[in-house]
Amino acid sequence: MLSTKLATAAKQIRYYTLKELRELGFGHFGGSLSIVEALAVIYGKHLNIDAQWANDPNRGYFVLSKGHGGPALYATLFLKGFYSEDVLYTLNQNGTTLPSHPDRNLTPGVEMTCGSLGQGISAATGIAYGNKLAGRNNYTYCIVGDGELNEGQCWEAFQFASHHKLENLIVLIDDNKKQLDGPTKEIIDPLDFVEKLTAFGFDTVKVDGSSVDAIDKAIENAKENNGKPQAIVLDTIKGQGVKYIEEKADNHHMRPNEEDWKAINQAIEELEKELEGVLTV
Amino acid sequence: MTFILEKAEKEMRQAYAETIYHLAKQDPDVIVMEADLSSAMSTGSLKDKLPNQYVNIGIMEANMMSLAAGLNVTGRKPFIHSFGQFLTRRAFDQLFVSLAYAQLSAVLVGSDAGVTAEHNGGTHMTFEDMGLMRLVPKAHVYEASDPTQLAYLLEKGYKEGGVHYIRTIRKSPVKLYDEQTNFEKAQVLREGTDVTLVASGMMVAEALKAADLLAKEGIEAEVIDMFYIKPLDSETLLRSVRKTGKVVTAENHNVISGLGSAVSECLAENYPAPVRRVGVREQFGQVGVTPYLQEFYGLTAENIAKEAGNLVNK
């Protein structure tokens, strides 16, 4: 069953994301974990990409505009066969091909260099526009952060996508309700993303961002072209899937203490058990 | 040799529009991008002539830079125009990260160089754009002085790939070159033995006039149109300075970080020689017509000649 397959993919991505960050010893736990289910659905079903035809111009494109979610993307690309497991554990080490923010010139499978927030969504819009001009029948997926949407550039990109009717662009907003310094509502209230994106000319839905089924269904619906760009607001939890991290107030960038490590190690062990027989990479 | 300075038949913006139209006709991957300054740059007519190869983004330069990067990922080759300050000051992080750091390609044309922004005034007047662009690793930086040269630089940037920034005025420069000119090197427009005048853009004409003024005092100035700001054409520069031993630079730009800096850095490392820099010093722009502003900031033949005379007679 597909949903079982995607749910397993999510567990795999979460497992390797945690192991990768454990190897480094610190990093962007919260915002990496909240996009795991979305990555599982995009790469597990919709993107139609693997290491073998990564240069096919008709491929689907994925841009992680919230670049600090890099560790989750790297775990996903490893699972898709872009590099071996030992590469995964070089995250942020000197001379690595996996810098904390994705770099198209360093990491196989990364389409666009992101990290300076707001720029990835513009680039993804450019990719979708370029593909539309070329008459290609593919989709561009872009995950933007809820905090990232503070950046005015995102809203410039949305205006462009809407004006040019980029129905081949599917934007997923990781609404985990927290940014670096705290709750988005306290720092700069985002108001209602569905209302805002709708007002900008997108077809917009809000779904449970921890449910692979809900995300999959939303993407399927988004592909019913109606001449509008598509937005899916993912109702997520920062640190999603690891209860201990979910409950930690300050989980954007963590330098775990002893107690934290105990909980993280336990989460890794539990995932390992659940994935017994699957982790045969 | 005295240069007869006449207006070029073509405005720089016409040369821009014609050249990119020609390139776009040859290559369907070329895409022309504007941010609501099409009518200022004579590219408005391209909208109908180049369907699918022209896009007016609207007033969003930051988005334009990153969007161009995305277009280049899909194989498109962007030509991006705006006033210089909007490309560099306003969208610097976008051009730095999305284009340059990501190792993508675009030809950026920043118009209304320096004082030629005239009545748009201080907000629109950039004396920093070449300096900012020189700081971008691997970016090529040019200041065009003539329509024929601009056409050459546009095609060069398009062919080479990477980030190329061409600074230009929009309207009529003086005519300096004919179609046969070989632009692979900076141009020595007048030979002399006493001092080298190194200029770019609209200041090339001022340097030529300064050389005439100096000749009346018995000083023979060599004049170089140094349109290769980065990489600097150090070969042409050093060959001249080994002969003259003295340099005056002239730019419609801040003396910090632009042509004067580039020339000084090159000489300090390779052939130390006294340098005087004519350009803008610690000042912002303001409204005014070009001749008034040239006087105000000292961007004149007389000022170049004065600096050169002082240097030679020291």
Coordinates of C-alpha atoms in Angstrom, one line a residue:
Chain A
M1 CA 0.0 0.0 0.0
L2 CA 1.3 3.4 -1.0
S3 CA 0.6 5.2 2.3
T4 CA 2.5 2.5 4.1
K5 CA 5.3 2.9 1.7
L6 CA 5.3 6.7 2.2
A7 CA 5.0 6.4 6.0
T8 CA 8.0 4.1 6.0
A9 CA 9.9 6.6 3.8
A10 CA 9.1 9.3 6.3
K11 CA 10.5 7.1 9.1
Q12 CA 13.6 6.4 7.1
I13 CA 14.2 10.1 6.4
R14 CA 13.6 11.0 10.1
Y15 CA 15.9 8.2 11.2
Y16 CA 18.8 9.3 9.0
T17 CA 18.2 13.0 9.7
L18 CA 18.6 12.3 13.4
K19 CA 21.7 10.1 12.9
E20 CA 23.2 12.7 10.6
L21 CA 22.7 15.5 13.2
R22 CA 23.9 13.2 16.0
E23 CA 27.1 12.6 14.1
L24 CA 27.6 16.4 13.9
G25 CA 26.6 17.0 17.5
F26 CA 24.3 20.0 16.9
G27 CA 22.2 21.6 14.2
H28 CA 18.8 22.5 12.9
F29 CA 16.7 19.7 14.4
G30 CA 13.3 21.4 14.6
G31 CA 12.9 22.7 11.1
S32 CA 14.5 19.6 9.5
L33 CA 12.1 17.2 11.3
S34 CA 9.0 19.2 10.4
I35 CA 9.4 18.7 6.7
V36 CA 10.1 15.0 6.8
E37 CA 6.6 13.9 5.8
A38 CA 6.5 16.4 2.9
L39 CA 9.9 15.2 1.6
A40 CA 8.7 11.6 1.9
V41 CA 5.7 12.3 -0.3
I42 CA 7.5 14.5 -2.8
Y43 CA 10.5 12.2 -3.3
G44 CA 8.6 9.0 -2.6
K45 CA 5.9 9.5 -5.1
H46 CA 5.7 12.8 -7.0
L47 CA 9.1 14.0 -8.1
N48 CA 10.0 11.1 -10.4
I49 CA 13.7 11.6 -9.9
D50 CA 16.6 9.5 -8.9
A51 CA 20.3 9.6 -9.3
Q52 CA 20.2 7.9 -12.7
W53 CA 18.3 10.6 -14.5
A54 CA 19.1 13.6 -12.4
N55 CA 20.0 15.7 -15.5
D56 CA 16.8 14.9 -17.5
P57 CA 15.3 18.4 -18.4
N58 CA 11.9 16.8 -18.0
R59 CA 12.5 15.8 -14.4
G60 CA 10.5 17.2 -11.6
Y61 CA 12.4 19.9 -9.6
F62 CA 12.5 20.4 -5.9
V63 CA 13.8 23.5 -4.1
L64 CA 14.3 23.7 -0.4
S65 CA 13.9 27.4 0.1
K66 CA 14.1 27.1 3.9
G67 CA 17.7 26.0 3.4
H68 CA 18.3 25.3 7.1
G69 CA 16.2 22.1 6.6
G70 CA 19.2 20.8 4.6
P71 CA 19.8 17.8 6.9
A72 CA 16.4 16.3 6.1
L73 CA 16.9 16.9 2.3
Y74 CA 20.4 15.2 2.6
A75 CA 18.9 12.1 4.3
T76 CA 16.3 12.0 1.5
L77 CA 18.8 12.3 -1.3
F78 CA 20.9 9.6 0.3
L79 CA 17.9 7.3 0.3
K80 CA 17.3 8.1 -3.3
G81 CA 20.8 6.9 -4.1
F82 CA 22.6 10.2 -4.8
Y83 CA 25.5 9.3 -2.5
S84 CA 26.5 6.7 0.1
E85 CA 25.8 6.6 3.8
D86 CA 29.3 7.7 4.8
V87 CA 28.8 10.9 2.9
L88 CA 25.7 11.6 4.9
Y89 CA 27.7 11.7 8.1
T90 CA 30.1 14.4 6.8
L91 CA 27.3 17.1 7.3
N92 CA 29.0 20.4 8.0
Q93 CA 32.5 18.8 8.5
N94 CA 35.4 20.7 7.0
G95 CA 35.5 20.1 3.3
T96 CA 32.1 18.4 3.2
T97 CA 29.8 18.2 0.2
L98 CA 26.9 18.6 2.6
P99 CA 26.9 22.1 4.0
S100 CA 24.2 23.1 6.5
H101 CA 22.4 25.0 3.7
P102 CA 22.0 23.2 0.3
D103 CA 24.5 24.1 -2.4
R104 CA 23.8 23.0 -6.0
N105 CA 27.5 22.9 -6.8
L106 CA 28.4 20.6 -3.9
T107 CA 25.6 18.1 -3.3
P108 CA 24.4 15.7 -6.0
G109 CA 20.6 16.1 -6.4
V110 CA 20.4 19.6 -5.0
E111 CA 18.8 21.8 -7.7
M112 CA 19.3 25.2 -6.2
T113 CA 21.6 26.9 -3.6
C114 CA 19.4 28.2 -0.8
G115 CA 19.9 29.5 2.7
S116 CA 19.5 33.3 2.3
L117 CA 15.8 33.2 3.0
G118 CA 13.3 34.2 0.3
Q119 CA 15.6 33.5 -2.6
G120 CA 14.7 29.8 -3.1
I121 CA 11.1 30.5 -3.7
S122 CA 12.0 33.1 -6.4
A123 CA 14.4 30.6 -8.0
A124 CA 11.8 27.8 -7.9
T125 CA 9.4 30.2 -9.6
G126 CA 12.1 30.9 -12.2
I127 CA 12.5 27.1 -12.7
A128 CA 8.7 26.6 -13.1
Y129 CA 8.5 29.6 -15.5
G130 CA 11.5 28.3 -17.6
N131 CA 9.9 24.9 -17.8
K132 CA 6.6 26.3 -18.8
L133 CA 8.2 28.4 -21.5
A134 CA 9.9 25.3 -22.8
G135 CA 6.6 23.4 -22.9
R136 CA 7.8 20.8 -20.4
N137 CA 5.1 18.8 -18.6
N138 CA 6.8 18.7 -15.2
Y139 CA 6.3 20.2 -11.8
T140 CA 8.4 22.3 -9.5
Y141 CA 8.0 21.8 -5.8
C142 CA 9.2 24.3 -3.2
I143 CA 9.1 24.1 0.5
V144 CA 9.2 27.5 2.2
G145 CA 9.3 28.1 6.0
D146 CA 6.6 30.0 7.9
G147 CA 9.3 32.2 9.3
E148 CA 10.9 32.6 5.9
L149 CA 7.6 34.2 4.7
N150 CA 8.7 37.3 6.8
E151 CA 10.9 38.0 3.8
G152 CA 9.2 40.3 1.3
Q153 CA 10.9 38.6 -1.6
C154 CA 8.6 35.6 -1.1
W155 CA 5.6 37.7 -1.8
E156 CA 7.3 39.1 -4.9
A157 CA 7.7 35.6 -6.2
F158 CA 4.1 34.8 -5.4
Q159 CA 2.9 37.8 -7.4
F160 CA 5.0 36.6 -10.4
A161 CA 3.8 33.0 -10.1
S162 CA 0.2 34.1 -10.0
H163 CA 0.5 36.6 -12.8
H164 CA 2.2 34.1 -15.1
K165 CA -0.3 31.4 -14.1
L166 CA 2.4 28.9 -13.1
E167 CA 0.1 25.9 -12.5
N168 CA 3.3 23.8 -12.6
L169 CA 4.5 25.3 -9.3
I170 CA 3.5 23.7 -6.1
V171 CA 4.5 25.6 -3.0
L172 CA 4.5 23.9 0.4
I173 CA 4.6 26.1 3.5
D174 CA 6.1 24.5 6.5
D175 CA 3.8 26.1 9.1
N176 CA 5.5 24.8 12.2
K177 CA 4.6 28.0 14.0
K178 CA 8.1 28.8 15.2
Q179 CA 11.0 30.7 13.9
L180 CA 14.5 31.1 15.3
D181 CA 13.7 33.4 18.1
G182 CA 10.3 32.0 19.0
P183 CA 6.7 31.6 18.0
T184 CA 5.9 33.3 14.6
K185 CA 2.8 34.8 16.2
E186 CA 4.9 36.7 18.7
I187 CA 7.7 37.8 16.4
I188 CA 5.7 38.9 13.4
D189 CA 2.2 37.5 13.2
P190 CA 1.8 35.7 9.9
L191 CA -2.0 36.0 10.1
D192 CA -3.7 33.3 8.0
F193 CA -1.5 31.8 5.3
V194 CA -4.5 30.3 3.4
E195 CA -6.2 33.6 3.2
K196 CA -3.0 35.4 2.2
L197 CA -2.0 32.9 -0.5
T198 CA -5.5 32.8 -1.8
A199 CA -5.5 36.6 -2.0
F200 CA -2.2 36.3 -4.0
G201 CA -3.9 34.1 -6.6
F202 CA -3.0 30.7 -5.4
D203 CA -5.2 27.7 -5.0
T204 CA -4.5 27.0 -1.3
V205 CA -5.3 24.2 1.1
K206 CA -4.2 23.5 4.6
V207 CA -3.4 19.9 5.6
D208 CA -2.0 17.9 8.4
G209 CA 1.7 18.1 7.7
S210 CA 2.4 15.0 9.7
S211 CA 0.1 12.9 7.5
V212 CA 1.6 11.5 4.4
D213 CA -1.8 10.7 3.1
A214 CA -3.1 14.2 3.6
I215 CA 0.0 15.7 1.9
D216 CA -0.2 13.2 -1.0
K217 CA -3.9 13.9 -1.6
A218 CA -3.2 17.7 -1.6
I219 CA -0.4 17.3 -4.2
E220 CA -2.7 15.0 -6.3
N221 CA -5.4 17.8 -6.2
A222 CA -2.8 20.4 -6.9
K223 CA -1.9 18.6 -10.1
E224 CA -5.3 19.1 -11.6
N225 CA -4.2 22.1 -13.6
N226 CA -6.5 25.0 -13.4
G227 CA -4.2 27.8 -14.5
K228 CA -3.2 28.8 -11.0
P229 CA -0.1 28.2 -8.9
Q230 CA -0.8 25.9 -6.0
A231 CA 0.0 26.3 -2.3
I232 CA -0.3 23.7 0.4
V233 CA 0.0 24.9 4.0
L234 CA 1.5 22.1 6.0
D235 CA 0.2 22.2 9.6
T236 CA 3.3 20.9 11.2
I237 CA 5.1 20.8 14.6
K238 CA 8.7 22.0 14.9
G239 CA 10.7 18.9 15.8
Q240 CA 7.9 16.7 14.3
G241 CA 7.9 13.0 15.1
V242 CA 10.2 13.2 18.1
K243 CA 8.0 14.0 21.0
Y244 CA 10.9 15.2 23.2
I245 CA 12.1 17.7 20.6
E246 CA 8.5 18.8 19.8
E247 CA 8.1 19.8 23.4
K248 CA 11.3 21.7 23.7
A249 CA 10.8 25.4 23.5
D250 CA 14.1 26.2 21.8
N251 CA 14.4 23.6 19.1
H252 CA 15.3 25.6 16.0
H253 CA 19.1 25.1 16.3
M254 CA 20.0 22.7 19.2
R255 CA 23.2 21.9 20.9
P256 CA 21.8 18.9 22.9
N257 CA 22.8 18.3 26.5
E258 CA 23.1 14.9 28.1
E259 CA 19.4 14.6 28.7
D260 CA 18.6 15.7 25.2
W261 CA 20.9 13.1 23.8
K262 CA 19.3 10.4 25.8
A263 CA 15.9 11.2 24.3
I264 CA 17.4 11.6 20.8
N265 CA 19.2 8.3 21.0
Q266 CA 16.0 6.6 22.2
A267 CA 14.1 8.1 19.3
I268 CA 16.7 6.7 16.9
E269 CA 16.5 3.3 18.5
E270 CA 12.7 3.2 18.3
L271 CA 12.8 4.2 14.6
E272 CA 15.4 1.5 14.0
K273 CA 13.1 -1.1 15.5
E274 CA 10.2 0.1 13.5
L275 CA 12.3 0.0 10.4
E276 CA 13.7 -3.5 11.0
G277 CA 14.2 -5.2 7.7
V278 CA 13.8 -1.9 5.8
L279 CA 17.1 -0.4 6.6
T280 CA 19.1 -2.5 4.2
V281 CA 20.7 0.2 2.3
Chain B
M1 CA 46.9 62.8 -32.3
T2 CA 43.8 64.7 -31.4
F3 CA 40.5 62.8 -31.2
I4 CA 37.6 64.5 -32.8
L5 CA 34.8 64.0 -30.3
E6 CA 31.4 63.6 -31.9
K7 CA 28.2 62.1 -30.6
A8 CA 27.7 58.5 -31.5
E9 CA 24.8 57.9 -33.9
K10 CA 23.3 55.4 -31.5
E11 CA 22.3 55.8 -27.9
M12 CA 23.6 53.1 -25.6
R13 CA 20.1 51.9 -24.9
Q14 CA 19.5 51.4 -28.7
A15 CA 22.7 49.4 -28.9
Y16 CA 21.5 47.3 -26.0
A17 CA 18.1 46.6 -27.4
E18 CA 19.5 45.8 -30.9
T19 CA 22.2 43.6 -29.6
I20 CA 20.1 41.5 -27.4
Y21 CA 17.4 41.2 -30.1
H22 CA 20.0 39.9 -32.5
L23 CA 21.3 37.4 -29.9
A24 CA 17.8 36.3 -29.0
K25 CA 16.9 35.7 -32.6
Q26 CA 19.9 33.4 -32.9
D27 CA 19.4 31.6 -29.7
P28 CA 15.9 30.7 -28.4
D29 CA 17.4 30.2 -24.9
V30 CA 18.1 34.0 -24.5
I31 CA 15.6 35.7 -22.2
V32 CA 15.4 39.4 -21.7
M33 CA 14.4 40.6 -18.2
E34 CA 13.2 44.1 -17.1
A35 CA 11.8 45.4 -13.9
D36 CA 9.5 48.0 -15.2
L37 CA 12.2 50.1 -16.9
S38 CA 11.7 48.8 -20.4
S39 CA 10.6 52.2 -21.8
A40 CA 13.7 53.8 -20.2
M41 CA 15.9 51.2 -21.9
S42 CA 14.2 51.0 -25.4
T43 CA 13.4 47.3 -24.8
G44 CA 9.6 47.8 -24.8
S45 CA 9.3 46.8 -28.5
L46 CA 11.0 43.4 -27.7
K47 CA 7.9 42.3 -25.9
D48 CA 6.1 41.7 -29.2
K49 CA 9.1 40.8 -31.2
L50 CA 10.3 38.2 -28.8
P51 CA 7.4 36.2 -27.5
N52 CA 8.6 33.8 -24.8
Q53 CA 12.0 35.5 -24.7
Y54 CA 11.0 38.8 -22.9
V55 CA 9.6 39.2 -19.5
N56 CA 8.8 42.4 -17.6
I57 CA 9.0 41.2 -13.9
G58 CA 7.4 44.3 -12.4
I59 CA 9.1 46.4 -9.8
M60 CA 10.9 43.6 -7.9
E61 CA 14.6 43.5 -8.6
A62 CA 15.4 41.1 -5.7
N63 CA 12.9 38.6 -7.2
M64 CA 14.3 39.2 -10.7
M65 CA 17.8 38.1 -9.6
S66 CA 16.8 34.8 -8.0
L67 CA 14.2 34.2 -10.7
A68 CA 16.9 34.6 -13.3
A69 CA 18.9 32.1 -11.5
G70 CA 16.0 29.6 -11.6
L71 CA 15.6 30.3 -15.3
N72 CA 19.2 29.6 -15.9
V73 CA 18.9 26.3 -14.0
T74 CA 16.4 25.3 -16.8
G75 CA 18.8 26.4 -19.5
R76 CA 17.7 29.9 -20.2
K77 CA 20.3 32.7 -20.7
P78 CA 19.2 35.9 -19.0
F79 CA 20.0 39.5 -19.9
I80 CA 18.9 41.6 -17.0
H81 CA 18.6 45.4 -17.0
S82 CA 17.8 48.0 -14.5
F83 CA 19.3 51.2 -13.2
G84 CA 22.6 50.3 -11.7
Q85 CA 21.7 51.0 -8.1
F86 CA 18.7 48.7 -8.3
L87 CA 20.7 45.8 -9.5
T88 CA 23.6 46.2 -7.2
R89 CA 22.7 48.2 -4.0
R90 CA 19.1 46.9 -3.9
A91 CA 19.5 43.2 -5.0
F92 CA 23.1 42.6 -3.9
D93 CA 22.5 39.5 -1.8
Q94 CA 20.2 38.0 -4.4
L95 CA 22.8 38.5 -7.2
F96 CA 25.5 37.4 -4.9
V97 CA 23.9 34.2 -3.6
S98 CA 21.3 33.1 -6.2
L99 CA 23.5 33.9 -9.2
A100 CA 27.2 34.2 -8.3
Y101 CA 27.6 31.8 -5.4
A102 CA 25.3 29.3 -7.1
Q103 CA 27.7 29.6 -10.1
L104 CA 24.8 30.4 -12.5
S105 CA 25.0 32.8 -15.5
A106 CA 23.5 36.1 -16.3
V107 CA 24.5 39.3 -18.1
L108 CA 23.5 42.3 -15.9
V109 CA 23.3 45.7 -17.4
G110 CA 23.2 48.6 -14.9
S111 CA 22.2 51.8 -16.7
D112 CA 22.2 55.5 -15.7
A113 CA 25.8 55.3 -14.5
G114 CA 26.7 57.8 -11.9
V115 CA 25.9 61.5 -12.6
T116 CA 23.9 60.5 -15.8
A117 CA 21.0 59.6 -13.5
E118 CA 20.5 63.4 -13.6
H119 CA 17.1 64.4 -12.4
N120 CA 16.4 61.1 -10.6
G121 CA 18.8 62.5 -8.1
G122 CA 20.6 61.0 -5.1
T123 CA 18.4 58.0 -4.5
H124 CA 19.0 56.8 -8.1
M125 CA 22.6 57.9 -8.5
T126 CA 25.1 55.1 -8.0
F127 CA 28.8 55.7 -7.4
E128 CA 29.2 52.3 -5.8
D129 CA 28.0 49.7 -8.4
M130 CA 31.4 48.8 -9.9
G131 CA 32.8 48.6 -6.4
L132 CA 30.1 46.2 -5.2
M133 CA 30.4 44.1 -8.3
R134 CA 34.2 43.9 -8.0
L135 CA 33.7 42.3 -4.6
V136 CA 31.7 39.4 -6.1
P137 CA 34.1 36.5 -6.7
K138 CA 34.5 35.6 -10.3
A139 CA 32.1 38.3 -11.5
H140 CA 33.3 40.2 -14.6
V141 CA 32.9 44.0 -14.4
Y142 CA 33.0 46.4 -17.3
E143 CA 32.1 50.1 -17.9
A144 CA 31.1 50.6 -21.5
S145 CA 32.1 53.9 -23.2
D146 CA 30.7 53.5 -26.7
P147 CA 27.7 51.7 -28.4
T148 CA 30.0 49.4 -30.5
Q149 CA 31.9 48.4 -27.4
L150 CA 28.7 47.8 -25.4
A151 CA 27.5 45.4 -28.2
Y152 CA 30.8 43.6 -28.0
L153 CA 30.6 43.2 -24.2
L154 CA 27.0 42.0 -24.2
E155 CA 28.0 39.2 -26.7
K156 CA 31.1 38.4 -24.7
G157 CA 29.2 38.0 -21.4
Y158 CA 26.5 35.9 -23.1
K159 CA 29.1 33.6 -24.7
E160 CA 31.4 33.2 -21.6
G161 CA 28.7 32.4 -19.0
G162 CA 29.0 33.4 -15.3
V163 CA 28.1 36.7 -13.9
H164 CA 28.9 39.8 -16.1
Y165 CA 28.1 43.3 -15.0
I166 CA 28.1 46.0 -17.6
R167 CA 27.8 49.6 -16.4
T168 CA 26.6 52.1 -19.0
I169 CA 24.9 55.4 -19.5
R170 CA 21.5 55.2 -21.3
K171 CA 21.8 58.0 -23.9
S172 CA 24.4 59.2 -26.3
P173 CA 28.0 58.9 -25.6
V174 CA 30.8 60.2 -27.8
K175 CA 31.7 58.0 -30.7
L176 CA 35.1 56.4 -30.0
Y177 CA 35.2 53.2 -32.1
D178 CA 34.2 51.7 -35.4
E179 CA 32.9 48.2 -36.1
Q180 CA 36.3 46.8 -36.8
T181 CA 37.8 47.6 -33.4
N182 CA 39.3 44.7 -31.6
F183 CA 38.0 44.9 -28.0
E184 CA 39.9 42.0 -26.5
K185 CA 42.1 44.5 -24.7
A186 CA 41.7 47.9 -23.1
Q187 CA 42.1 50.6 -25.8
V188 CA 45.0 53.0 -25.9
L189 CA 43.3 56.0 -27.6
R190 CA 46.2 58.4 -27.5
E191 CA 49.9 57.7 -27.0
G192 CA 52.1 59.8 -24.8
T193 CA 55.2 59.6 -22.7
D194 CA 54.7 61.8 -19.6
V195 CA 51.6 60.5 -17.8
T196 CA 48.9 57.8 -18.3
L197 CA 45.3 58.9 -18.0
V198 CA 43.2 55.8 -17.3
A199 CA 39.4 56.4 -17.7
S200 CA 36.2 54.4 -18.2
G201 CA 32.7 55.2 -19.5
M202 CA 31.9 58.8 -20.0
M203 CA 35.2 59.9 -18.4
V204 CA 37.1 58.6 -21.5
A205 CA 36.0 61.6 -23.4
E206 CA 37.0 63.9 -20.6
A207 CA 40.4 62.2 -20.5
L208 CA 40.9 62.8 -24.2
K209 CA 40.0 66.5 -23.8
A210 CA 42.4 66.6 -20.8
A211 CA 45.2 65.2 -23.0
D212 CA 44.6 68.1 -25.4
L213 CA 44.8 70.6 -22.6
L214 CA 48.0 69.0 -21.3
A215 CA 49.5 69.0 -24.8
K216 CA 49.2 72.8 -24.8
E217 CA 51.4 72.8 -21.7
G218 CA 53.9 70.5 -23.4
I219 CA 52.8 67.4 -21.4
E220 CA 52.2 64.3 -23.6
A221 CA 49.5 62.2 -22.0
E222 CA 48.7 58.6 -22.9
V223 CA 44.9 57.8 -22.7
I224 CA 43.6 54.4 -22.0
D225 CA 39.9 53.4 -22.1
M226 CA 40.0 50.8 -19.3
F227 CA 36.6 49.3 -19.9
Y228 CA 37.9 46.0 -18.3
I229 CA 37.4 46.9 -14.7
K230 CA 37.6 43.3 -13.5
P231 CA 39.6 41.5 -14.4
L232 CA 41.6 44.7 -15.0
D233 CA 43.6 44.7 -18.2
S234 CA 46.8 44.9 -16.2
E235 CA 49.0 44.2 -19.3
T236 CA 47.9 47.3 -21.1
L237 CA 48.1 49.4 -18.0
L238 CA 51.5 48.2 -17.0
R239 CA 52.9 48.6 -20.5
S240 CA 51.9 52.2 -20.4
V241 CA 53.0 53.0 -16.9
R242 CA 56.4 51.5 -17.5
K243 CA 56.8 54.2 -20.1
T244 CA 55.2 57.2 -18.4
G245 CA 55.7 56.4 -14.7
K246 CA 52.7 58.4 -13.6
V247 CA 49.0 57.8 -13.6
V248 CA 45.7 59.7 -13.2
T249 CA 42.5 57.7 -13.1
A250 CA 39.1 59.2 -13.9
E251 CA 35.8 57.7 -13.1
N252 CA 32.1 58.7 -12.7
H253 CA 32.1 56.6 -9.5
N254 CA 33.4 56.6 -6.0
V255 CA 37.2 56.6 -6.0
I256 CA 37.0 53.9 -3.3
S257 CA 36.5 50.4 -4.9
G258 CA 36.1 51.5 -8.6
L259 CA 38.5 52.1 -11.4
G260 CA 41.0 54.2 -9.3
S261 CA 41.2 51.5 -6.7
A262 CA 41.6 48.7 -9.2
V263 CA 44.4 50.6 -11.0
S264 CA 46.1 51.5 -7.7
E265 CA 46.0 47.9 -6.4
C266 CA 47.5 46.6 -9.6
L267 CA 50.3 49.2 -9.6
A268 CA 51.0 48.7 -5.9
E269 CA 51.6 45.0 -6.5
N270 CA 53.3 45.1 -9.8
Y271 CA 54.9 48.5 -10.6
P272 CA 54.6 51.1 -7.8
A273 CA 54.0 54.5 -9.4
P274 CA 52.4 57.7 -8.2
V275 CA 48.6 57.8 -8.8
R276 CA 46.0 60.5 -8.6
R277 CA 42.4 59.5 -8.6
V278 CA 39.7 61.8 -10.1
G279 CA 36.2 60.6 -9.0
V280 CA 33.6 61.1 -6.3
R281 CA 34.9 61.3 -2.7
E282 CA 32.7 60.7 0.3
Q283 CA 29.6 62.2 -1.3
F284 CA 26.1 61.1 -2.3
G285 CA 24.4 61.9 -5.5
Q286 CA 21.9 64.8 -6.1
V287 CA 19.6 66.1 -8.8
G288 CA 21.1 68.2 -11.7
V289 CA 22.1 68.0 -15.3
T290 CA 25.2 66.1 -16.2
P291 CA 27.5 69.1 -16.9
Y292 CA 26.5 70.7 -13.6
L293 CA 27.1 67.4 -11.7
Q294 CA 30.4 66.9 -13.5
E295 CA 31.5 70.3 -12.3
F296 CA 30.3 69.6 -8.8
Y297 CA 32.1 66.3 -8.4
G298 CA 35.1 67.4 -10.4
L299 CA 34.6 64.9 -13.2
T300 CA 35.9 67.2 -15.8
A301 CA 38.7 67.4 -18.4
E302 CA 40.1 70.4 -16.5
N303 CA 40.3 68.6 -13.2
I304 CA 42.0 65.6 -14.8
A305 CA 44.5 68.0 -16.6
K306 CA 45.1 69.8 -13.3
E307 CA 45.8 66.6 -11.4
A308 CA 48.1 65.3 -14.2
G309 CA 49.9 68.6 -14.5
N310 CA 50.6 68.7 -10.7
L311 CA 51.8 65.1 -10.8
V312 CA 54.1 65.7 -13.8
N313 CA 55.5 69.0 -12.5
K314 CA 56.0 67.7 -8.9

